[in-house]
mmCIF file of C-alpha atoms and ligand atoms in Angstrom:
data_model
loop_
_atom_site.group_PDB
_atom_site.id
_atom_site.type_symbol
_atom_site.label_atom_id
_atom_site.label_comp_id
_atom_site.label_asym_id
_atom_site.label_seq_id
_atom_site.Cartn_x
_atom_site.Cartn_y
_atom_site.Cartn_z
ATOM 1 C CA MET R 1038 26.572 23.581 -7.465
ATOM 2 C CA SER R 1039 25.245 24.610 -3.910
ATOM 3 C CA VAL R 1040 23.450 22.643 -1.401
ATOM 4 C CA GLN R 1041 20.972 24.406 0.859
ATOM 5 C CA HIS R 1042 20.314 22.510 4.250
ATOM 6 C CA ASP R 1043 17.029 23.320 6.073
ATOM 7 C CA ARG R 1044 15.351 21.209 8.647
ATOM 8 C CA VAL R 1045 11.703 20.225 8.660
ATOM 9 C CA PRO R 1046 9.547 18.751 11.578
ATOM 10 C CA VAL R 1047 8.534 15.102 10.815
ATOM 11 C CA GLU R 1048 6.876 12.508 12.833
ATOM 12 C CA LYS R 1049 7.051 8.546 12.498
ATOM 13 C CA TYR R 1050 3.979 6.372 12.640
ATOM 14 C CA HIS R 1051 3.575 2.642 11.846
ATOM 15 C CA GLY R 1052 0.389 0.622 11.010
ATOM 16 C CA THR R 1053 1.265 -3.113 11.855
ATOM 17 C CA GLY R 1054 4.956 -2.511 11.207
ATOM 18 C CA ASN R 1055 4.427 -0.654 7.749
ATOM 19 C CA ASP R 1056 6.261 2.622 8.766
ATOM 20 C CA PHE R 1057 6.047 5.938 7.468
ATOM 21 C CA ILE R 1058 7.532 9.405 7.812
ATOM 22 C CA VAL R 1059 4.744 11.965 8.209
ATOM 23 C CA VAL R 1060 5.394 15.418 6.933
ATOM 24 C CA ASP R 1061 2.851 18.195 7.079
ATOM 25 C CA ALA R 1062 2.248 19.308 3.472
ATOM 26 C CA VAL R 1063 2.586 23.156 4.463
ATOM 27 C CA GLU R 1064 6.292 22.364 4.707
ATOM 28 C CA SER R 1065 8.382 23.323 1.709
ATOM 29 C CA ILE R 1066 10.159 20.121 0.177
ATOM 30 C CA PRO R 1067 10.952 20.873 -3.316
ATOM 31 C CA ASP R 1068 12.359 17.478 -4.209
ATOM 32 C CA ARG R 1069 9.934 14.950 -2.412
ATOM 33 C CA PRO R 1070 11.331 11.906 -4.142
ATOM 34 C CA ALA R 1071 15.026 12.706 -3.100
ATOM 35 C CA PHE R 1072 13.710 13.474 0.375
ATOM 36 C CA ALA R 1073 11.963 9.949 0.562
ATOM 37 C CA THR R 1074 14.932 8.184 -1.079
ATOM 38 C CA ALA R 1075 17.350 9.517 1.441
ATOM 39 C CA HIS R 1076 15.401 9.358 4.695
ATOM 40 C CA CYS R 1077 13.656 5.951 3.963
ATOM 41 C CA ASP R 1078 17.082 4.063 3.430
ATOM 42 C CA ARG R 1079 17.049 1.098 5.766
ATOM 43 C CA GLU R 1080 20.711 1.615 6.301
ATOM 44 C CA THR R 1081 21.512 5.373 6.485
ATOM 45 C CA GLY R 1082 17.903 6.781 6.956
ATOM 46 C CA VAL R 1083 15.772 8.417 9.530
ATOM 47 C CA GLU R 1084 16.464 6.764 13.157
ATOM 48 C CA HIS R 1085 15.371 7.308 16.645
ATOM 49 C CA ASP R 1086 15.642 5.527 19.825
ATOM 50 C CA ALA R 1087 11.818 5.196 19.986
ATOM 51 C CA SER R 1088 11.694 3.462 16.727
ATOM 52 C CA PRO R 1089 12.616 -0.140 16.223
ATOM 53 C CA ARG R 1090 13.882 0.368 12.539
ATOM 54 C CA THR R 1091 16.075 2.780 10.656
ATOM 55 C CA GLY R 1092 14.297 4.168 7.478
ATOM 56 C CA ALA R 1093 10.850 3.820 6.504
ATOM 57 C CA ASP R 1094 8.472 2.303 3.729
ATOM 58 C CA GLY R 1095 7.529 5.675 2.664
ATOM 59 C CA VAL R 1096 6.947 9.474 3.294
ATOM 60 C CA LEU R 1097 3.271 10.562 3.754
ATOM 61 C CA PHE R 1098 2.714 14.180 2.727
ATOM 62 C CA LEU R 1099 -0.478 15.223 4.492
ATOM 63 C CA HIS R 1100 -2.540 18.246 3.937
ATOM 64 C CA LEU R 1101 -5.094 18.911 6.808
ATOM 65 C CA GLU R 1102 -8.261 20.735 5.687
ATOM 66 C CA GLU R 1103 -10.377 21.277 9.065
ATOM 67 C CA ARG R 1104 -12.951 23.557 7.511
ATOM 68 C CA TYR R 1105 -14.799 20.335 6.433
ATOM 69 C CA SER R 1106 -17.007 18.165 8.774
ATOM 70 C CA PRO R 1107 -15.543 15.475 9.216
ATOM 71 C CA PRO R 1108 -12.042 16.953 8.640
ATOM 72 C CA ARG R 1109 -10.345 15.962 5.306
ATOM 73 C CA VAL R 1110 -6.848 15.084 4.836
ATOM 74 C CA VAL R 1111 -5.001 15.052 1.303
ATOM 75 C CA MET R 1112 -2.730 12.112 1.566
ATOM 76 C CA THR R 1113 0.290 11.877 -0.903
ATOM 77 C CA LEU R 1114 2.464 8.799 -0.554
ATOM 78 C CA VAL R 1115 6.041 9.066 -1.908
ATOM 79 C CA GLN R 1116 7.844 5.659 -1.786
ATOM 80 C CA PRO R 1117 11.567 5.083 -1.165
ATOM 81 C CA ASP R 1118 12.285 4.768 -5.024
ATOM 82 C CA GLY R 1119 10.488 8.191 -5.513
ATOM 83 C CA SER R 1120 7.281 6.758 -7.036
ATOM 84 C CA VAL R 1121 3.916 8.322 -5.885
ATOM 85 C CA ALA R 1122 1.393 5.341 -5.012
ATOM 86 C CA ALA R 1123 -2.281 5.902 -5.734
ATOM 87 C CA MET R 1124 -3.494 4.368 -2.378
ATOM 88 C CA CYS R 1125 -1.935 2.917 0.667
ATOM 89 C CA GLY R 1126 -4.138 1.029 3.173
ATOM 90 C CA ASN R 1127 -1.985 1.352 6.268
ATOM 91 C CA GLY R 1128 -0.721 4.767 5.147
ATOM 92 C CA ALA R 1129 -4.256 6.071 5.115
ATOM 93 C CA ARG R 1130 -5.083 4.502 8.464
ATOM 94 C CA VAL R 1131 -1.869 6.587 9.783
ATOM 95 C CA ALA R 1132 -3.162 9.829 8.121
ATOM 96 C CA ALA R 1133 -6.571 9.221 9.854
ATOM 97 C CA ALA R 1134 -4.813 8.785 13.260
ATOM 98 C CA TRP R 1135 -2.458 11.934 12.602
ATOM 99 C CA ALA R 1136 -5.612 14.162 11.666
ATOM 100 C CA ALA R 1137 -7.758 12.792 14.839
ATOM 101 C CA GLU R 1138 -4.670 13.860 16.885
ATOM 102 C CA ARG R 1139 -4.846 17.362 15.505
ATOM 103 C CA THR R 1140 -8.508 17.846 15.215
ATOM 104 C CA GLY R 1141 -9.891 15.818 18.021
ATOM 105 C CA SER R 1142 -12.343 14.458 15.432
ATOM 106 C CA ASP R 1143 -12.600 10.434 15.495
ATOM 107 C CA GLU R 1144 -14.138 10.630 11.846
ATOM 108 C CA LEU R 1145 -11.879 11.720 8.876
ATOM 109 C CA MET R 1146 -12.086 11.759 5.153
ATOM 110 C CA ILE R 1147 -8.829 10.798 3.492
ATOM 111 C CA ASP R 1148 -8.307 12.116 -0.061
ATOM 112 C CA THR R 1149 -6.072 9.774 -2.056
ATOM 113 C CA PRO R 1150 -5.498 9.679 -5.775
ATOM 114 C CA ALA R 1151 -7.559 6.251 -5.868
ATOM 115 C CA GLY R 1152 -10.517 8.225 -4.297
ATOM 116 C CA THR R 1153 -11.730 9.789 -0.997
ATOM 117 C CA ARG R 1154 -12.002 7.174 1.959
ATOM 118 C CA HIS R 1155 -14.042 7.444 5.204
ATOM 119 C CA ALA R 1156 -12.157 6.680 8.283
ATOM 120 C CA VAL R 1157 -13.080 6.073 11.985
ATOM 121 C CA VAL R 1158 -10.468 6.514 14.775
ATOM 122 C CA GLU R 1159 -11.140 4.653 18.110
ATOM 123 C CA GLY R 1160 -7.955 4.822 20.304
ATOM 124 C CA ASP R 1161 -5.114 3.362 18.389
ATOM 125 C CA GLU R 1162 -7.594 1.448 16.012
ATOM 126 C CA VAL R 1163 -8.251 2.835 12.732
ATOM 127 C CA THR R 1164 -11.161 1.507 10.345
ATOM 128 C CA ILE R 1165 -10.944 2.761 6.746
ATOM 129 C CA GLU R 1166 -13.284 1.997 3.904
ATOM 130 C CA MET R 1167 -11.094 0.884 0.936
ATOM 131 C CA GLY R 1168 -13.488 0.962 -2.089
ATOM 132 C CA GLU R 1169 -14.593 -1.892 -4.084
ATOM 133 C CA PRO R 1170 -11.877 -4.359 -5.159
ATOM 134 C CA SER R 1171 -11.769 -4.961 -8.907
ATOM 135 C CA PHE R 1172 -10.569 -7.956 -10.942
ATOM 136 C CA ARG R 1173 -11.551 -5.967 -14.295
ATOM 137 C CA PRO R 1174 -8.407 -6.043 -16.566
ATOM 138 C CA ARG R 1175 -8.654 -2.400 -17.239
ATOM 139 C CA ASP R 1176 -8.883 -1.635 -13.536
ATOM 140 C CA VAL R 1177 -5.839 -3.701 -12.487
ATOM 141 C CA PRO R 1178 -4.534 -2.825 -15.240
ATOM 142 C CA LEU R 1179 -3.582 -5.766 -17.231
ATOM 143 C CA ALA R 1180 -1.903 -5.707 -20.657
ATOM 144 C CA ARG R 1181 -3.045 -7.443 -23.926
ATOM 145 C CA GLU R 1182 -1.625 -10.958 -24.138
ATOM 146 C CA ALA R 1183 1.784 -10.832 -25.649
ATOM 147 C CA GLU R 1184 1.416 -10.457 -29.516
ATOM 148 C CA ARG R 1185 2.499 -13.395 -31.458
ATOM 149 C CA SER R 1186 4.459 -11.831 -34.359
ATOM 150 C CA GLU R 1187 7.180 -9.338 -34.124
ATOM 151 C CA ALA R 1188 5.480 -7.064 -36.590
ATOM 152 C CA SER R 1189 2.126 -6.785 -34.695
ATOM 153 C CA GLU R 1190 4.183 -6.258 -31.532
ATOM 154 C CA GLU R 1191 5.792 -3.281 -32.999
ATOM 155 C CA ARG R 1192 2.506 -2.127 -34.101
ATOM 156 C CA ALA R 1193 1.178 -2.416 -30.652
ATOM 157 C CA GLY R 1194 4.083 -0.466 -29.185
ATOM 158 C CA ALA R 1195 5.646 -1.077 -25.824
ATOM 159 C CA GLU R 1196 3.958 1.688 -23.963
ATOM 160 C CA ARG R 1197 0.341 0.560 -24.888
ATOM 161 C CA HIS R 1198 -1.867 -0.117 -21.687
ATOM 162 C CA ALA R 1199 -4.402 -2.113 -23.780
ATOM 163 C CA SER R 1200 -7.153 -3.575 -21.902
ATOM 164 C CA ARG R 1201 -7.141 -7.624 -22.059
ATOM 165 C CA GLU R 1202 -10.269 -9.665 -22.615
ATOM 166 C CA ALA R 1203 -9.999 -11.775 -19.562
ATOM 167 C CA GLU R 1204 -9.408 -11.431 -15.938
ATOM 168 C CA LEU R 1205 -6.250 -13.077 -14.579
ATOM 169 C CA ILE R 1206 -7.397 -15.562 -12.202
ATOM 170 C CA GLU R 1207 -5.063 -18.393 -10.773
ATOM 171 C CA GLU R 1208 -2.739 -18.077 -13.935
ATOM 172 C CA ASP R 1209 1.074 -18.640 -14.030
ATOM 173 C CA VAL R 1210 2.937 -15.408 -14.190
ATOM 174 C CA GLU R 1211 6.778 -15.762 -14.062
ATOM 175 C CA GLY R 1212 6.550 -19.023 -12.225
ATOM 176 C CA LEU R 1213 3.999 -18.022 -9.719
ATOM 177 C CA THR R 1214 0.139 -18.885 -9.867
ATOM 178 C CA VAL R 1215 -1.448 -15.602 -9.241
ATOM 179 C CA THR R 1216 -4.807 -13.665 -9.266
ATOM 180 C CA ALA R 1217 -4.825 -10.047 -10.155
ATOM 181 C CA VAL R 1218 -6.804 -7.654 -8.250
ATOM 182 C CA ASN R 1219 -6.905 -3.841 -7.794
ATOM 183 C CA THR R 1220 -7.491 -2.549 -4.188
ATOM 184 C CA GLY R 1221 -6.499 1.000 -4.717
ATOM 185 C CA VAL R 1222 -3.122 -0.486 -6.377
ATOM 186 C CA PRO R 1223 -2.437 -3.573 -8.272
ATOM 187 C CA HIS R 1224 -1.704 -6.774 -6.338
ATOM 188 C CA ALA R 1225 -0.674 -10.169 -7.740
ATOM 189 C CA VAL R 1226 -1.879 -12.593 -5.059
ATOM 190 C CA ALA R 1227 -0.733 -16.115 -4.759
ATOM 191 C CA VAL R 1228 -2.279 -18.596 -2.484
ATOM 192 C CA VAL R 1229 0.177 -21.065 -1.205
ATOM 193 C CA ASP R 1230 0.183 -23.666 1.464
ATOM 194 C CA ASP R 1231 2.769 -21.847 3.757
ATOM 195 C CA VAL R 1232 3.730 -18.208 2.976
ATOM 196 C CA ASP R 1233 7.276 -18.696 5.086
ATOM 197 C CA ALA R 1234 8.072 -21.554 2.693
ATOM 198 C CA VAL R 1235 8.451 -19.204 -0.142
ATOM 199 C CA ASP R 1236 11.557 -17.409 -0.885
ATOM 200 C CA LEU R 1237 9.706 -13.911 -1.652
ATOM 201 C CA GLU R 1238 12.748 -11.811 -2.335
ATOM 202 C CA SER R 1239 13.814 -14.121 -5.238
ATOM 203 C CA VAL R 1240 10.395 -15.035 -6.942
ATOM 204 C CA ALA R 1241 8.727 -11.577 -6.484
ATOM 205 C CA PRO R 1242 10.736 -9.256 -8.837
ATOM 206 C CA ALA R 1243 9.837 -11.108 -11.964
ATOM 207 C CA VAL R 1244 6.227 -10.989 -11.172
ATOM 208 C CA ARG R 1245 6.237 -7.429 -10.129
ATOM 209 C CA TYR R 1246 7.706 -6.369 -13.609
ATOM 210 C CA ALA R 1247 5.902 -8.806 -15.656
ATOM 211 C CA ASP R 1248 4.756 -7.501 -18.923
ATOM 212 C CA VAL R 1249 1.063 -8.514 -18.022
ATOM 213 C CA PHE R 1250 1.090 -5.685 -15.608
ATOM 214 C CA PRO R 1251 2.017 -2.433 -17.476
ATOM 215 C CA GLU R 1252 1.997 -0.404 -14.277
ATOM 216 C CA GLY R 1253 3.822 -3.219 -12.270
ATOM 217 C CA ALA R 1254 2.020 -4.941 -9.215
ATOM 218 C CA ASN R 1255 2.759 -5.677 -5.581
ATOM 219 C CA VAL R 1256 3.248 -9.386 -5.187
ATOM 220 C CA THR R 1257 1.307 -10.895 -2.153
ATOM 221 C CA LEU R 1258 1.311 -14.369 -0.734
ATOM 222 C CA ALA R 1259 -1.462 -15.813 1.255
ATOM 223 C CA SER R 1260 -1.994 -19.022 3.226
ATOM 224 C CA ARG R 1261 -4.817 -20.160 5.284
ATOM 225 C CA ASP R 1262 -4.376 -20.301 8.927
ATOM 226 C CA GLY R 1263 -7.672 -21.419 10.352
ATOM 227 C CA GLU R 1264 -10.157 -19.302 11.938
ATOM 228 C CA ASP R 1265 -9.791 -16.002 14.209
ATOM 229 C CA ARG R 1266 -11.394 -15.782 17.666
ATOM 230 C CA GLU R 1267 -14.758 -14.655 16.219
ATOM 231 C CA GLY R 1268 -14.525 -18.039 13.903
ATOM 232 C CA ASN R 1269 -13.835 -15.911 10.861
ATOM 233 C CA PRO R 1270 -11.411 -17.336 8.318
ATOM 234 C CA GLN R 1271 -7.796 -16.215 9.020
ATOM 235 C CA PHE R 1272 -4.863 -15.976 6.601
ATOM 236 C CA ARG R 1273 -1.237 -15.134 6.789
ATOM 237 C CA GLN R 1274 0.224 -12.651 4.417
ATOM 238 C CA ARG R 1275 3.465 -11.419 2.992
ATOM 239 C CA THR R 1276 4.021 -8.734 0.366
ATOM 240 C CA TYR R 1277 6.714 -7.663 -1.699
ATOM 241 C CA GLU R 1278 5.851 -3.974 -2.495
ATOM 242 C CA ARG R 1279 6.079 -2.093 -5.657
ATOM 243 C CA GLY R 1280 7.924 1.218 -4.873
ATOM 244 C CA VAL R 1281 9.624 -0.379 -1.793
ATOM 245 C CA GLU R 1282 11.099 -2.620 -4.145
ATOM 246 C CA GLY R 1283 11.158 -5.340 -1.121
ATOM 247 C CA GLU R 1284 8.955 -7.159 1.322
ATOM 248 C CA THR R 1285 7.392 -4.923 4.018
ATOM 249 C CA ARG R 1286 6.265 -6.141 7.428
ATOM 250 C CA SER R 1287 2.497 -5.247 6.409
ATOM 251 C CA CYS R 1288 0.570 -4.012 3.465
ATOM 252 C CA GLY R 1289 -2.973 -2.701 3.802
ATOM 253 C CA THR R 1290 -4.148 -3.132 0.310
ATOM 254 C CA GLY R 1291 -2.422 -6.443 0.125
ATOM 255 C CA ALA R 1292 -4.468 -7.715 3.163
ATOM 256 C CA VAL R 1293 -7.605 -6.381 1.430
ATOM 257 C CA ALA R 1294 -6.372 -8.209 -1.897
ATOM 258 C CA VAL R 1295 -6.072 -11.398 0.119
ATOM 259 C CA ALA R 1296 -9.538 -11.255 1.308
ATOM 260 C CA ALA R 1297 -10.971 -10.335 -1.891
ATOM 261 C CA VAL R 1298 -9.136 -13.157 -3.855
ATOM 262 C CA ALA R 1299 -9.892 -15.726 -1.082
ATOM 263 C CA LYS R 1300 -13.790 -14.970 -1.488
ATOM 264 C CA ARG R 1301 -13.337 -14.925 -5.380
ATOM 265 C CA LEU R 1302 -11.733 -18.477 -5.382
ATOM 266 C CA GLY R 1303 -14.263 -19.815 -3.077
ATOM 267 C CA LEU R 1304 -11.810 -20.414 -0.306
ATOM 268 C CA VAL R 1305 -13.987 -19.105 2.769
ATOM 269 C CA ASP R 1306 -17.590 -20.462 2.097
ATOM 270 C CA GLY R 1307 -19.082 -16.815 1.417
ATOM 271 C CA SER R 1308 -17.569 -15.366 4.534
ATOM 272 C CA ASP R 1309 -17.204 -11.433 4.220
ATOM 273 C CA SER R 1310 -15.194 -11.019 7.228
ATOM 274 C CA MET R 1311 -11.530 -12.209 7.802
ATOM 275 C CA THR R 1312 -8.483 -11.632 9.753
ATOM 276 C CA VAL R 1313 -5.068 -11.243 7.517
ATOM 277 C CA SER R 1314 -1.936 -11.312 9.440
ATOM 278 C CA PRO R 1315 1.101 -9.965 7.813
ATOM 279 C CA PRO R 1316 4.346 -10.410 9.797
ATOM 280 C CA GLY R 1317 3.821 -7.107 11.618
ATOM 281 C CA GLY R 1318 0.515 -7.781 13.231
ATOM 282 C CA ASP R 1319 -3.283 -8.520 12.729
ATOM 283 C CA LEU R 1320 -5.735 -6.612 10.181
ATOM 284 C CA ARG R 1321 -9.497 -7.287 10.103
ATOM 285 C CA ILE R 1322 -10.900 -7.199 6.629
ATOM 286 C CA THR R 1323 -14.460 -7.193 5.322
ATOM 287 C CA VAL R 1324 -15.389 -7.685 1.603
ATOM 288 C CA PRO R 1325 -19.196 -7.284 1.335
ATOM 289 C CA ASP R 1326 -20.828 -8.232 -1.893
ATOM 290 C CA ASP R 1327 -22.464 -4.670 -2.265
ATOM 291 C CA GLY R 1328 -20.185 -1.946 -0.692
ATOM 292 C CA PRO R 1329 -16.590 -0.876 -0.128
ATOM 293 C CA ALA R 1330 -14.269 -3.272 1.599
ATOM 294 C CA THR R 1331 -13.000 -2.088 4.964
ATOM 295 C CA LEU R 1332 -9.529 -2.361 6.802
ATOM 296 C CA ALA R 1333 -9.033 -2.205 10.389
ATOM 297 C CA GLY R 1334 -6.048 -2.254 12.696
ATOM 298 C CA PRO R 1335 -3.667 -0.333 14.812
ATOM 299 C CA ALA R 1336 -1.916 2.886 13.651
ATOM 300 C CA GLU R 1337 0.872 3.962 16.226
ATOM 301 C CA ARG R 1338 2.905 7.137 16.600
ATOM 302 C CA GLU R 1339 6.771 6.370 17.181
ATOM 303 C CA PHE R 1340 8.375 9.910 17.575
ATOM 304 C CA ALA R 1341 8.508 13.500 16.581
ATOM 305 C CA GLY R 1342 11.774 14.849 15.101
ATOM 306 C CA GLU R 1343 13.503 16.900 12.410
ATOM 307 C CA LEU R 1344 15.030 15.930 9.006
ATOM 308 C CA ASP R 1345 17.170 17.722 6.683
ATOM 309 C CA VAL R 1346 15.437 18.964 3.652
ATOM 310 C CA VAL R 1347 18.217 18.819 0.797
ATOM 311 C CA VAL R 1348 17.590 21.299 -1.896
ATOM 312 C CA ARG R 1349 19.984 20.866 -4.852
ATOM 313 C CA SER R 1350 20.257 23.929 -6.924
ATOM 314 C CA THR R 1351 21.513 22.884 -10.475
HETATM 315 N N1 LIG C 2132 3.779 -0.205 -2.700
HETATM 316 C C1 LIG C 2132 2.260 0.108 -2.855
HETATM 317 C C2 LIG C 2132 1.640 1.328 -2.088
HETATM 318 C C3 LIG C 2132 1.636 1.090 -0.795
HETATM 319 C C4 LIG C 2132 0.800 -0.037 -0.244
HETATM 320 C C5 LIG C 2132 0.971 -0.588 1.060
HETATM 321 N N2 LIG C 2132 1.963 -0.006 1.703
HETATM 322 C C6 LIG C 2132 -0.337 -0.572 1.839
HETATM 323 O O1 LIG C 2132 -0.454 -0.305 2.944
HETATM 324 O O2 LIG C 2132 -1.504 -0.718 1.028
HETATM 325 C C7 LIG C 2132 2.218 0.373 -4.393
HETATM 326 O O3 LIG C 2132 3.097 0.906 -5.095
HETATM 327 O O4 LIG C 2132 1.192 -0.089 -5.252
#
């Protein structure tokens, strides 16, 4: 087996500590999962004096299409386990900042597998539309209640992603009381008294892989933290991310999930605007009744460099 080494230009960005390697999709990287797994590794992955952490939460392959107005960016997020995510709130904000840098445009359209998202860049701050959060079973998605009899279970088949009659609101899943919502990707949100009092790494995996989530789920904790400077409700957030298979310092779709669940559970007396604070910083969310949610916060460039493209010939 021969191994061919080339080098590819990359940049490193983060959005409130959710950090990403950014690669222009024009670069040839035949094995994207292998590239992501190698360079995102928190022990042996990408590192640079300008970056506080080794590795990354994923690789954003970005394809810029300047012929449109506003310019478009086709975003593909490959996560450390090699999976491709349909959406990434912080990643999409990074994609907008990356494209604004290249085009001079402060307005961008980000094309993701979950849909096209409008973004506005103002300095380091990026605001992005996030679509409408959905609690519908077929959107999350949720699997049918576990069949009672073995025979019917065989009939059902393990791979069936059947829709389930009822939404999953404040139900026990593997020991955690969660509400399931799709904000571009599935989130199981647990509202707790204090997010720091939960051993997330030990309780999250069972929920992340629970049968009720046929495509898995990110596991997000939320606890109320008074009001922000504008008097809007403020929440603390922690997220154990599917595809990272661990806690990240921030999760944009998770922050929108916190706001959507807080409103659904009647925890914010009808307020549509909130601040949600993961360990990595503050994110400002709106969840209007009639229109897309929005996610706003900083997106910062850490460094530019080069990484090996490991192409394995079989
Ligand atoms: N781990 C997520 C995708 C990235 C989400 C997160 N980084 C964000 O900012 O929304 C998933 O597989 O559903």
